[in-house]
Amino acid sequence: MQIARGLRALRTRANLTQSEVAKRAGVSIGTVNRYETWQDRAKLRVPTVTALADTCGATSQERDTLIRLVRNQENGWWMDHPAVPEVMDPLLSFEDVATYEHVFANALVPGLLQTPRYALALHEAQDVRTEADVIADKVDARIKRQAILERSPALHLWVVLDDAVLRRTVGGTDVMAEQIGHLHAMAQRPNVDIQVLQFAAGAHAAGSGGHFLVLGRDDAGDPLSSMNVVYLELHKRGLYLDAPTEVQNYKLMFDYLRSQAADTSVSLDLLAAARQELTR
């Protein structure tokens, strides 16, 4: 999305049509359109992006930013992992360059905070009749993704958990007790905030909507490096939104959810209490 948006912005600034860019860059109109509309994202290549950027008069900084984004998505560990579906490639690539991620989880613990046993129980329930080694690969991919929380500078993760997440027993009481204990520990990290949206809060800003993420990075000095993307988690696929109005709507929704949820201090107590209920 960043690459596509950046190329469109450069072409608009240069006042060129896709046909003109294609002719000057020595590529087909279909290639220009594919790169600008973010189709077949895994097939983007540095030479083509460089040619398109140069044709549109990109500065060296703008061109280098686009090249870095392409290389990032080419070289990410997820590109060759057998258990990472293509629909997840963009999300992992976005996380790799984001500075913050805001998550509303209405049914399950978000992937970045799952324990291996919780992730295993989820996949065993979701992937019925799937071989054990395939499920093991999926769990491995989910845990590898969590390394993003260990990088420097750290990704700032802010999660609003619906009470239902803590009440749904996944994998049995031992697994859930371990999982909630992990949430409690992670919530005490400087780069992780967790709030619990209690049932007592009643109707909330997300309405009947499901799990969503808002990923972002703001760079006033290099607009092409800025990023704001929403990911909606759907069954067997995901939906990405980057239109400014749509992103702003989800940012506002998340702000309301944060205001309706228990604060981070009270949420720590709620997590501890939920774990204690399972270990009695």
PDB file of C-alpha atoms in Angstrom:
ATOM      1  CA  MET A   1       0.000   0.000   0.000  1.00  0.00           C
ATOM      2  CA  GLN A   2       2.800   2.426   0.856  1.00  0.00           C
ATOM      3  CA  ILE A   3       4.555   1.665  -2.411  1.00  0.00           C
ATOM      4  CA  ALA A   4       1.372   1.997  -4.449  1.00  0.00           C
ATOM      5  CA  ARG A   5       0.361   5.204  -2.703  1.00  0.00           C
ATOM      6  CA  GLY A   6       3.847   6.656  -3.131  1.00  0.00           C
ATOM      7  CA  LEU A   7       3.991   5.891  -6.848  1.00  0.00           C
ATOM      8  CA  ARG A   8       0.537   7.371  -7.416  1.00  0.00           C
ATOM      9  CA  ALA A   9       1.518  10.503  -5.520  1.00  0.00           C
ATOM     10  CA  LEU A  10       4.705  10.916  -7.572  1.00  0.00           C
ATOM     11  CA  ARG A  11       2.839  10.483 -10.876  1.00  0.00           C
ATOM     12  CA  THR A  12       0.131  12.948  -9.824  1.00  0.00           C
ATOM     13  CA  ARG A  13       2.746  15.501  -8.828  1.00  0.00           C
ATOM     14  CA  ALA A  14       4.487  15.042 -12.178  1.00  0.00           C
ATOM     15  CA  ASN A  15       1.128  15.487 -13.965  1.00  0.00           C
ATOM     16  CA  LEU A  16       1.645  12.332 -16.029  1.00  0.00           C
ATOM     17  CA  THR A  17      -0.811   9.671 -17.155  1.00  0.00           C
ATOM     18  CA  GLN A  18      -0.142   5.986 -16.614  1.00  0.00           C
ATOM     19  CA  SER A  19       0.387   5.668 -20.367  1.00  0.00           C
ATOM     20  CA  GLU A  20       3.025   8.410 -20.348  1.00  0.00           C
ATOM     21  CA  VAL A  21       4.835   6.865 -17.384  1.00  0.00           C
ATOM     22  CA  ALA A  22       4.781   3.428 -19.007  1.00  0.00           C
ATOM     23  CA  LYS A  23       6.252   4.743 -22.250  1.00  0.00           C
ATOM     24  CA  ARG A  24       9.025   6.738 -20.553  1.00  0.00           C
ATOM     25  CA  ALA A  25       9.892   3.963 -18.079  1.00  0.00           C
ATOM     26  CA  GLY A  26       9.888   1.246 -20.723  1.00  0.00           C
ATOM     27  CA  VAL A  27       7.205  -0.881 -19.081  1.00  0.00           C
ATOM     28  CA  SER A  28       3.616  -1.769 -19.952  1.00  0.00           C
ATOM     29  CA  ILE A  29       0.601   0.238 -18.833  1.00  0.00           C
ATOM     30  CA  GLY A  30      -0.518  -2.924 -17.033  1.00  0.00           C
ATOM     31  CA  THR A  31       2.677  -2.887 -14.972  1.00  0.00           C
ATOM     32  CA  VAL A  32       2.172   0.746 -13.977  1.00  0.00           C
ATOM     33  CA  ASN A  33      -1.418   0.008 -13.004  1.00  0.00           C
ATOM     34  CA  ARG A  34      -0.457  -3.119 -11.067  1.00  0.00           C
ATOM     35  CA  TYR A  35       2.161  -1.253  -9.050  1.00  0.00           C
ATOM     36  CA  GLU A  36      -0.181   1.660  -8.385  1.00  0.00           C
ATOM     37  CA  THR A  37      -3.137  -0.487  -7.384  1.00  0.00           C
ATOM     38  CA  TRP A  38      -1.166  -2.875  -5.202  1.00  0.00           C
ATOM     39  CA  GLN A  39      -1.924  -6.070  -7.083  1.00  0.00           C
ATOM     40  CA  ASP A  40       0.332  -9.127  -6.743  1.00  0.00           C
ATOM     41  CA  ARG A  41       2.310  -7.306  -4.082  1.00  0.00           C
ATOM     42  CA  ALA A  42       4.849 -10.087  -3.626  1.00  0.00           C
ATOM     43  CA  LYS A  43       5.999  -9.619  -7.234  1.00  0.00           C
ATOM     44  CA  LEU A  44       7.122  -6.001  -6.911  1.00  0.00           C
ATOM     45  CA  ARG A  45      10.745  -5.518  -7.970  1.00  0.00           C
ATOM     46  CA  VAL A  46      13.359  -2.859  -7.214  1.00  0.00           C
ATOM     47  CA  PRO A  47      14.346  -2.085 -10.862  1.00  0.00           C
ATOM     48  CA  THR A  48      10.728  -1.440 -11.841  1.00  0.00           C
ATOM     49  CA  VAL A  49       9.994   0.729  -8.819  1.00  0.00           C
ATOM     50  CA  THR A  50      13.223   2.655  -9.480  1.00  0.00           C
ATOM     51  CA  ALA A  51      12.274   3.245 -13.126  1.00  0.00           C
ATOM     52  CA  LEU A  52       8.773   4.413 -12.230  1.00  0.00           C
ATOM     53  CA  ALA A  53      10.026   6.722  -9.486  1.00  0.00           C
ATOM     54  CA  ASP A  54      12.740   8.253 -11.682  1.00  0.00           C
ATOM     55  CA  THR A  55      10.282   8.767 -14.535  1.00  0.00           C
ATOM     56  CA  CYS A  56       8.054  10.740 -12.190  1.00  0.00           C
ATOM     57  CA  GLY A  57      10.908  12.952 -10.984  1.00  0.00           C
ATOM     58  CA  ALA A  58      11.334  11.463  -7.521  1.00  0.00           C
ATOM     59  CA  THR A  59      14.060  12.900  -5.333  1.00  0.00           C
ATOM     60  CA  SER A  60      16.839  10.551  -4.266  1.00  0.00           C
ATOM     61  CA  GLN A  61      15.288  10.361  -0.786  1.00  0.00           C
ATOM     62  CA  GLU A  62      11.861   9.505  -2.196  1.00  0.00           C
ATOM     63  CA  ARG A  63      13.318   6.859  -4.503  1.00  0.00           C
ATOM     64  CA  ASP A  64      15.408   5.333  -1.698  1.00  0.00           C
ATOM     65  CA  THR A  65      12.340   5.175   0.544  1.00  0.00           C
ATOM     66  CA  LEU A  66      10.403   3.197  -2.080  1.00  0.00           C
ATOM     67  CA  ILE A  67      13.367   0.897  -2.731  1.00  0.00           C
ATOM     68  CA  ARG A  68      13.706   0.218   0.987  1.00  0.00           C
ATOM     69  CA  LEU A  69      10.026  -0.712   1.190  1.00  0.00           C
ATOM     70  CA  VAL A  70      10.336  -3.140  -1.726  1.00  0.00           C
ATOM     71  CA  ARG A  71      13.441  -4.781  -0.266  1.00  0.00           C
ATOM     72  CA  ASN A  72      11.741  -5.051   3.092  1.00  0.00           C
ATOM     73  CA  GLN A  73       8.833  -7.021   1.648  1.00  0.00           C
ATOM     74  CA  GLU A  74      11.176  -9.139  -0.494  1.00  0.00           C
ATOM     75  CA  ASN A  75      13.491 -10.112   2.357  1.00  0.00           C
ATOM     76  CA  GLY A  76      11.058 -10.570   5.247  1.00  0.00           C
ATOM     77  CA  TRP A  77      11.195 -13.983   6.936  1.00  0.00           C
ATOM     78  CA  TRP A  78       7.469 -14.393   6.217  1.00  0.00           C
ATOM     79  CA  MET A  79       7.917 -14.401   2.428  1.00  0.00           C
ATOM     80  CA  ASP A  80       9.372 -17.924   2.453  1.00  0.00           C
ATOM     81  CA  HIS A  81       7.598 -19.341   5.484  1.00  0.00           C
ATOM     82  CA  PRO A  82       5.323 -22.222   4.416  1.00  0.00           C
ATOM     83  CA  ALA A  83       2.627 -21.376   6.945  1.00  0.00           C
ATOM     84  CA  VAL A  84       2.185 -17.667   6.187  1.00  0.00           C
ATOM     85  CA  PRO A  85      -0.700 -17.177   3.732  1.00  0.00           C
ATOM     86  CA  GLU A  86      -0.275 -14.543   1.039  1.00  0.00           C
ATOM     87  CA  VAL A  87      -2.982 -12.393   2.600  1.00  0.00           C
ATOM     88  CA  MET A  88      -0.777 -11.997   5.696  1.00  0.00           C
ATOM     89  CA  ASP A  89       2.344 -10.861   3.792  1.00  0.00           C
ATOM     90  CA  PRO A  90       1.262  -7.202   3.742  1.00  0.00           C
ATOM     91  CA  LEU A  91       0.351  -7.180   7.437  1.00  0.00           C
ATOM     92  CA  LEU A  92       3.740  -8.551   8.486  1.00  0.00           C
ATOM     93  CA  SER A  93       5.495  -6.135   6.156  1.00  0.00           C
ATOM     94  CA  PHE A  94       3.531  -3.210   7.599  1.00  0.00           C
ATOM     95  CA  GLU A  95       4.311  -4.309  11.156  1.00  0.00           C
ATOM     96  CA  ASP A  96       8.001  -4.406  10.287  1.00  0.00           C
ATOM     97  CA  VAL A  97       8.039  -0.670   9.558  1.00  0.00           C
ATOM     98  CA  ALA A  98       5.247   0.575  11.844  1.00  0.00           C
ATOM     99  CA  THR A  99       5.941   2.461  15.065  1.00  0.00           C
ATOM    100  CA  TYR A 100       2.588   1.648  16.638  1.00  0.00           C
ATOM    101  CA  GLU A 101      -0.192  -0.916  16.358  1.00  0.00           C
ATOM    102  CA  HIS A 102      -3.615  -0.509  17.919  1.00  0.00           C
ATOM    103  CA  VAL A 103      -5.770  -3.629  18.199  1.00  0.00           C
ATOM    104  CA  PHE A 104      -9.371  -4.261  19.165  1.00  0.00           C
ATOM    105  CA  ALA A 105      -9.878  -7.947  19.965  1.00  0.00           C
ATOM    106  CA  ASN A 106     -13.479  -9.019  20.468  1.00  0.00           C
ATOM    107  CA  ALA A 107     -13.172 -12.820  20.616  1.00  0.00           C
ATOM    108  CA  LEU A 108      -9.574 -14.096  20.790  1.00  0.00           C
ATOM    109  CA  VAL A 109      -6.199 -12.985  22.113  1.00  0.00           C
ATOM    110  CA  PRO A 110      -4.346 -11.078  19.352  1.00  0.00           C
ATOM    111  CA  GLY A 111      -1.596 -13.026  17.592  1.00  0.00           C
ATOM    112  CA  LEU A 112       1.177 -10.789  18.940  1.00  0.00           C
ATOM    113  CA  LEU A 113       0.227 -11.762  22.498  1.00  0.00           C
ATOM    114  CA  GLN A 114      -0.587 -15.468  22.149  1.00  0.00           C
ATOM    115  CA  THR A 115       1.356 -18.167  23.949  1.00  0.00           C
ATOM    116  CA  PRO A 116       2.455 -21.208  21.918  1.00  0.00           C
ATOM    117  CA  ARG A 117      -0.069 -23.477  23.655  1.00  0.00           C
ATOM    118  CA  TYR A 118      -2.933 -21.025  23.105  1.00  0.00           C
ATOM    119  CA  ALA A 119      -1.969 -20.645  19.426  1.00  0.00           C
ATOM    120  CA  LEU A 120      -1.780 -24.433  19.067  1.00  0.00           C
ATOM    121  CA  ALA A 121      -5.243 -24.893  20.588  1.00  0.00           C
ATOM    122  CA  LEU A 122      -6.667 -22.274  18.230  1.00  0.00           C
ATOM    123  CA  HIS A 123      -5.198 -23.884  15.129  1.00  0.00           C
ATOM    124  CA  GLU A 124      -6.278 -27.367  16.209  1.00  0.00           C
ATOM    125  CA  ALA A 125      -9.836 -26.034  16.516  1.00  0.00           C
ATOM    126  CA  GLN A 126      -9.771 -23.996  13.295  1.00  0.00           C
ATOM    127  CA  ASP A 127      -7.800 -26.331  11.033  1.00  0.00           C
ATOM    128  CA  VAL A 128      -9.805 -29.510  11.421  1.00  0.00           C
ATOM    129  CA  ARG A 129      -8.280 -32.540   9.644  1.00  0.00           C
ATOM    130  CA  THR A 130      -5.003 -30.698   9.089  1.00  0.00           C
ATOM    131  CA  GLU A 131      -1.747 -32.595   9.598  1.00  0.00           C
ATOM    132  CA  ALA A 132       0.101 -31.967  12.867  1.00  0.00           C
ATOM    133  CA  ASP A 133       3.263 -30.739  11.125  1.00  0.00           C
ATOM    134  CA  VAL A 134       1.270 -28.143   9.150  1.00  0.00           C
ATOM    135  CA  ILE A 135      -0.325 -26.880  12.356  1.00  0.00           C
ATOM    136  CA  ALA A 136       3.106 -26.783  14.004  1.00  0.00           C
ATOM    137  CA  ASP A 137       4.352 -24.560  11.155  1.00  0.00           C
ATOM    138  CA  LYS A 138       1.416 -22.203  11.668  1.00  0.00           C
ATOM    139  CA  VAL A 139       2.156 -21.912  15.379  1.00  0.00           C
ATOM    140  CA  ASP A 140       5.834 -21.313  14.587  1.00  0.00           C
ATOM    141  CA  ALA A 141       4.915 -18.470  12.213  1.00  0.00           C
ATOM    142  CA  ARG A 142       2.648 -16.865  14.798  1.00  0.00           C
ATOM    143  CA  ILE A 143       5.349 -16.931  17.469  1.00  0.00           C
ATOM    144  CA  LYS A 144       8.013 -15.638  15.062  1.00  0.00           C
ATOM    145  CA  ARG A 145       5.788 -12.674  14.305  1.00  0.00           C
ATOM    146  CA  GLN A 146       6.009 -11.654  17.958  1.00  0.00           C
ATOM    147  CA  ALA A 147       9.696 -10.789  17.556  1.00  0.00           C
ATOM    148  CA  ILE A 148       8.480  -7.388  16.341  1.00  0.00           C
ATOM    149  CA  LEU A 149       7.888  -6.519  20.012  1.00  0.00           C
ATOM    150  CA  GLU A 150      11.576  -7.131  20.803  1.00  0.00           C
ATOM    151  CA  ARG A 151      13.096  -4.923  18.124  1.00  0.00           C
ATOM    152  CA  SER A 152      14.774  -1.575  18.724  1.00  0.00           C
ATOM    153  CA  PRO A 153      13.125   0.866  18.502  1.00  0.00           C
ATOM    154  CA  ALA A 154      10.214  -1.133  19.833  1.00  0.00           C
ATOM    155  CA  LEU A 155       6.787  -1.312  18.241  1.00  0.00           C
ATOM    156  CA  HIS A 156       4.237   0.242  20.614  1.00  0.00           C
ATOM    157  CA  LEU A 157       1.332  -2.175  20.919  1.00  0.00           C
ATOM    158  CA  TRP A 158      -1.956  -0.975  22.411  1.00  0.00           C
ATOM    159  CA  VAL A 159      -4.713  -3.551  22.775  1.00  0.00           C
ATOM    160  CA  VAL A 160      -8.326  -3.276  23.885  1.00  0.00           C
ATOM    161  CA  LEU A 161      -9.580  -6.735  24.868  1.00  0.00           C
ATOM    162  CA  ASP A 162     -13.270  -7.424  25.083  1.00  0.00           C
ATOM    163  CA  ASP A 163     -14.186  -9.270  28.278  1.00  0.00           C
ATOM    164  CA  ALA A 164     -15.246 -12.200  26.068  1.00  0.00           C
ATOM    165  CA  VAL A 165     -11.588 -12.855  25.209  1.00  0.00           C
ATOM    166  CA  LEU A 166     -10.856 -13.659  28.847  1.00  0.00           C
ATOM    167  CA  ARG A 167     -14.016 -15.740  29.317  1.00  0.00           C
ATOM    168  CA  ARG A 168     -13.613 -17.994  26.282  1.00  0.00           C
ATOM    169  CA  THR A 169     -11.634 -21.016  27.457  1.00  0.00           C
ATOM    170  CA  VAL A 170      -9.236 -21.986  24.674  1.00  0.00           C
ATOM    171  CA  GLY A 171      -7.269 -25.194  25.175  1.00  0.00           C
ATOM    172  CA  GLY A 172      -8.500 -25.810  28.709  1.00  0.00           C
ATOM    173  CA  THR A 173      -8.050 -23.999  32.015  1.00  0.00           C
ATOM    174  CA  ASP A 174      -4.285 -24.570  32.229  1.00  0.00           C
ATOM    175  CA  VAL A 175      -3.709 -23.074  28.799  1.00  0.00           C
ATOM    176  CA  MET A 176      -5.961 -20.112  29.565  1.00  0.00           C
ATOM    177  CA  ALA A 177      -4.357 -19.481  32.940  1.00  0.00           C
ATOM    178  CA  GLU A 178      -0.952 -19.442  31.254  1.00  0.00           C
ATOM    179  CA  GLN A 179      -2.251 -17.173  28.493  1.00  0.00           C
ATOM    180  CA  ILE A 180      -3.808 -14.646  30.852  1.00  0.00           C
ATOM    181  CA  GLY A 181      -0.643 -14.704  32.960  1.00  0.00           C
ATOM    182  CA  HIS A 182       1.294 -13.889  29.793  1.00  0.00           C
ATOM    183  CA  LEU A 183      -1.051 -10.975  29.053  1.00  0.00           C
ATOM    184  CA  HIS A 184      -0.498  -9.685  32.589  1.00  0.00           C
ATOM    185  CA  ALA A 185       3.290  -9.866  32.155  1.00  0.00           C
ATOM    186  CA  MET A 186       3.263  -8.263  28.703  1.00  0.00           C
ATOM    187  CA  ALA A 187       1.029  -5.431  29.912  1.00  0.00           C
ATOM    188  CA  GLN A 188       3.816  -4.353  32.246  1.00  0.00           C
ATOM    189  CA  ARG A 189       6.267  -3.786  29.395  1.00  0.00           C
ATOM    190  CA  PRO A 190       6.913  -0.160  28.434  1.00  0.00           C
ATOM    191  CA  ASN A 191       5.890  -0.768  24.817  1.00  0.00           C
ATOM    192  CA  VAL A 192       2.674  -2.704  25.526  1.00  0.00           C
ATOM    193  CA  ASP A 193      -0.626  -1.355  26.859  1.00  0.00           C
ATOM    194  CA  ILE A 194      -3.632  -3.585  27.477  1.00  0.00           C
ATOM    195  CA  GLN A 195      -7.108  -2.453  28.466  1.00  0.00           C
ATOM    196  CA  VAL A 196     -10.085  -4.677  29.222  1.00  0.00           C
ATOM    197  CA  LEU A 197     -13.466  -3.646  27.874  1.00  0.00           C
ATOM    198  CA  GLN A 198     -15.758  -5.075  30.534  1.00  0.00           C
ATOM    199  CA  PHE A 199     -19.202  -6.488  29.867  1.00  0.00           C
ATOM    200  CA  ALA A 200     -20.513  -3.898  32.322  1.00  0.00           C
ATOM    201  CA  ALA A 201     -19.498  -1.157  29.864  1.00  0.00           C
ATOM    202  CA  GLY A 202     -22.454  -2.209  27.744  1.00  0.00           C
ATOM    203  CA  ALA A 203     -22.723  -1.155  24.107  1.00  0.00           C
ATOM    204  CA  HIS A 204     -19.458   0.219  22.761  1.00  0.00           C
ATOM    205  CA  ALA A 205     -17.970   2.109  19.820  1.00  0.00           C
ATOM    206  CA  ALA A 206     -17.139  -0.993  17.752  1.00  0.00           C
ATOM    207  CA  GLY A 207     -20.788  -2.078  17.741  1.00  0.00           C
ATOM    208  CA  SER A 208     -21.153  -5.492  16.110  1.00  0.00           C
ATOM    209  CA  GLY A 209     -17.817  -5.154  14.298  1.00  0.00           C
ATOM    210  CA  GLY A 210     -15.001  -7.620  14.768  1.00  0.00           C
ATOM    211  CA  HIS A 211     -11.248  -7.742  15.296  1.00  0.00           C
ATOM    212  CA  PHE A 212      -9.303  -4.884  13.695  1.00  0.00           C
ATOM    213  CA  LEU A 213      -5.823  -3.368  13.707  1.00  0.00           C
ATOM    214  CA  VAL A 214      -4.604   0.157  13.007  1.00  0.00           C
ATOM    215  CA  LEU A 215      -0.926   0.335  12.074  1.00  0.00           C
ATOM    216  CA  GLY A 216       0.940   3.561  11.648  1.00  0.00           C
ATOM    217  CA  ARG A 217       4.137   5.486  11.320  1.00  0.00           C
ATOM    218  CA  ASP A 218       4.293   9.271  11.055  1.00  0.00           C
ATOM    219  CA  ASP A 219       7.283  10.945   9.409  1.00  0.00           C
ATOM    220  CA  ALA A 220       6.744  14.642   8.663  1.00  0.00           C
ATOM    221  CA  GLY A 221      10.210  14.885   7.105  1.00  0.00           C
ATOM    222  CA  ASP A 222       9.580  12.104   4.602  1.00  0.00           C
ATOM    223  CA  PRO A 223       5.869  11.746   3.738  1.00  0.00           C
ATOM    224  CA  LEU A 224       6.488   8.607   1.653  1.00  0.00           C
ATOM    225  CA  SER A 225       7.776   6.919   4.795  1.00  0.00           C
ATOM    226  CA  SER A 226       4.567   7.694   6.672  1.00  0.00           C
ATOM    227  CA  MET A 227       1.985   4.937   6.888  1.00  0.00           C
ATOM    228  CA  ASN A 228      -1.554   4.510   8.162  1.00  0.00           C
ATOM    229  CA  VAL A 229      -3.299   1.230   7.428  1.00  0.00           C
ATOM    230  CA  VAL A 230      -6.290  -0.624   8.852  1.00  0.00           C
ATOM    231  CA  TYR A 231      -6.434  -4.419   8.747  1.00  0.00           C
ATOM    232  CA  LEU A 232      -9.772  -6.157   9.224  1.00  0.00           C
ATOM    233  CA  GLU A 233      -9.480  -9.813  10.144  1.00  0.00           C
ATOM    234  CA  LEU A 234     -12.001 -11.938   8.272  1.00  0.00           C
ATOM    235  CA  HIS A 235     -12.498 -15.683   8.007  1.00  0.00           C
ATOM    236  CA  LYS A 236      -9.668 -17.130   5.864  1.00  0.00           C
ATOM    237  CA  ARG A 237      -8.739 -13.696   4.543  1.00  0.00           C
ATOM    238  CA  GLY A 238      -8.173 -10.097   5.511  1.00  0.00           C
ATOM    239  CA  LEU A 239      -9.134  -6.662   4.232  1.00  0.00           C
ATOM    240  CA  TYR A 240      -6.726  -3.721   4.095  1.00  0.00           C
ATOM    241  CA  LEU A 241      -7.885  -0.089   4.131  1.00  0.00           C
ATOM    242  CA  ASP A 242      -5.683   2.949   3.600  1.00  0.00           C
ATOM    243  CA  ALA A 243      -8.091   5.643   2.413  1.00  0.00           C
ATOM    244  CA  PRO A 244      -7.556   8.583   4.836  1.00  0.00           C
ATOM    245  CA  THR A 245     -11.246   8.851   5.743  1.00  0.00           C
ATOM    246  CA  GLU A 246     -11.550   5.132   6.517  1.00  0.00           C
ATOM    247  CA  VAL A 247      -8.340   5.107   8.548  1.00  0.00           C
ATOM    248  CA  GLN A 248      -9.476   8.149  10.514  1.00  0.00           C
ATOM    249  CA  ASN A 249     -12.819   6.492  11.270  1.00  0.00           C
ATOM    250  CA  TYR A 250     -11.065   3.467  12.773  1.00  0.00           C
ATOM    251  CA  LYS A 251      -8.636   5.641  14.716  1.00  0.00           C
ATOM    252  CA  LEU A 252     -11.581   7.504  16.217  1.00  0.00           C
ATOM    253  CA  MET A 253     -13.342   4.219  16.977  1.00  0.00           C
ATOM    254  CA  PHE A 254     -10.273   2.942  18.798  1.00  0.00           C
ATOM    255  CA  ASP A 255     -10.009   6.171  20.807  1.00  0.00           C
ATOM    256  CA  TYR A 256     -13.613   5.713  21.946  1.00  0.00           C
ATOM    257  CA  LEU A 257     -12.946   2.071  22.835  1.00  0.00           C
ATOM    258  CA  ARG A 258      -9.965   3.130  24.943  1.00  0.00           C
ATOM    259  CA  SER A 259     -12.148   5.632  26.776  1.00  0.00           C
ATOM    260  CA  GLN A 260     -14.854   3.011  27.403  1.00  0.00           C
ATOM    261  CA  ALA A 261     -12.453   0.298  28.605  1.00  0.00           C
ATOM    262  CA  ALA A 262     -10.947   0.044  32.080  1.00  0.00           C
ATOM    263  CA  ASP A 263      -7.681   1.972  32.316  1.00  0.00           C
ATOM    264  CA  THR A 264      -4.378   0.101  32.109  1.00  0.00           C
ATOM    265  CA  SER A 265      -3.900  -0.042  35.883  1.00  0.00           C
ATOM    266  CA  VAL A 266      -7.372  -1.409  36.579  1.00  0.00           C
ATOM    267  CA  SER A 267      -6.992  -3.782  33.615  1.00  0.00           C
ATOM    268  CA  LEU A 268      -3.905  -5.316  35.232  1.00  0.00           C
ATOM    269  CA  ASP A 269      -6.042  -6.126  38.260  1.00  0.00           C
ATOM    270  CA  LEU A 270      -8.765  -7.568  36.022  1.00  0.00           C
ATOM    271  CA  LEU A 271      -6.238  -9.809  34.270  1.00  0.00           C
ATOM    272  CA  ALA A 272      -4.857 -11.011  37.609  1.00  0.00           C
ATOM    273  CA  ALA A 273      -8.374 -11.740  38.854  1.00  0.00           C
ATOM    274  CA  ALA A 274      -9.302 -13.625  35.668  1.00  0.00           C
ATOM    275  CA  ARG A 275      -6.207 -15.786  36.016  1.00  0.00           C
ATOM    276  CA  GLN A 276      -6.908 -16.443  39.687  1.00  0.00           C
ATOM    277  CA  GLU A 277     -10.403 -17.686  38.822  1.00  0.00           C
ATOM    278  CA  LEU A 278      -8.844 -20.324  36.569  1.00  0.00           C
ATOM    279  CA  THR A 279      -6.286 -21.514  39.115  1.00  0.00           C
ATOM    280  CA  ARG A 280      -8.581 -22.041  42.087  1.00  0.00           C
TER     281      ARG A 280
END
